Amino acid sequence: MTELFEGLADKDWQKLCYHPGKVIPVATYVDLRLAELAIHEWDIRSKLDASAELSVLCLPAVMDFFPCVRGRDYVPTRY
């Protein structure tokens, strides 16, 4: 997968691809998937080990992903 990603040109990262919510650039799709995997991996580990932490290496993808999720779920009167 690393070879595949490294072989992509800048224009390839901006190509549109399918996502159930809407059509998005490849770069956004990859960030969403990486963030989702990182969060789920941490979530599972945290149940087995209270000291489990989210890796700082995944934070750029997670920070890009978070507004998408929170924006969708946020209802001001609920909080």
XYZ file of C-alpha atoms in Angstrom:
79
model
C 0.000 0.000 0.000
C 2.902 2.333 0.763
C 4.230 1.830 -2.762
C 0.801 2.579 -4.185
C 0.459 5.810 -2.212
C 4.007 6.907 -2.984
C 3.340 6.311 -6.676
C 0.380 8.686 -6.791
C 0.904 12.045 -8.458
C -0.543 15.220 -6.917
C -3.365 15.168 -9.473
C -4.248 11.591 -8.434
C -4.778 12.657 -4.817
C -7.337 15.219 -5.998
C -9.346 12.805 -8.152
C -12.858 12.268 -6.888
C -13.995 8.940 -5.490
C -17.164 7.496 -4.008
C -17.977 7.787 -0.328
C -21.453 6.970 1.039
C -21.836 10.537 2.351
C -20.693 12.280 -0.836
C -18.077 12.214 -3.561
C -14.704 13.283 -2.089
C -11.053 13.568 -3.179
C -8.854 10.482 -2.841
C -6.698 12.314 -0.251
C -9.738 12.936 1.957
C -10.921 9.347 1.584
C -7.525 7.958 2.604
C -7.379 10.304 5.629
C -10.871 9.233 6.700
C -10.016 5.531 6.504
C -6.691 5.956 8.337
C -8.344 7.994 11.079
C -11.141 5.474 11.427
C -8.677 2.589 11.750
C -6.557 4.472 14.286
C -9.541 5.427 16.440
C -11.060 1.932 16.396
C -7.678 0.343 17.146
C -7.192 2.657 20.143
C -10.789 2.105 21.274
C -10.298 -1.666 21.377
C -6.900 -1.431 23.117
C -8.242 1.056 25.681
C -10.759 -1.518 26.920
C -7.918 -3.968 27.592
C -5.325 -1.454 28.791
C -6.397 1.758 30.536
C -3.064 3.379 29.678
C -3.543 2.887 25.916
C -2.942 6.071 23.959
C -3.708 7.185 20.440
C -0.475 7.320 18.447
C 0.731 10.834 17.632
C 1.576 9.575 14.134
C -2.114 9.304 13.291
C -3.102 12.708 14.671
C -3.014 14.592 11.341
C -5.547 12.170 9.842
C -7.646 12.146 13.023
C -7.754 15.948 13.184
C -8.928 16.077 9.552
C -11.547 13.402 10.285
C -12.937 14.789 13.560
C -14.845 17.819 12.172
C -16.647 15.529 9.704
C -17.920 13.320 12.507
C -18.633 16.011 15.086
C -20.246 18.281 12.518
C -22.614 15.502 11.534
C -23.499 14.528 15.124
C -23.571 17.932 16.800
C -26.957 19.190 17.913
C -26.556 22.328 20.113
C -29.605 21.634 22.280
C -28.400 18.126 23.067
C -25.282 19.274 24.982
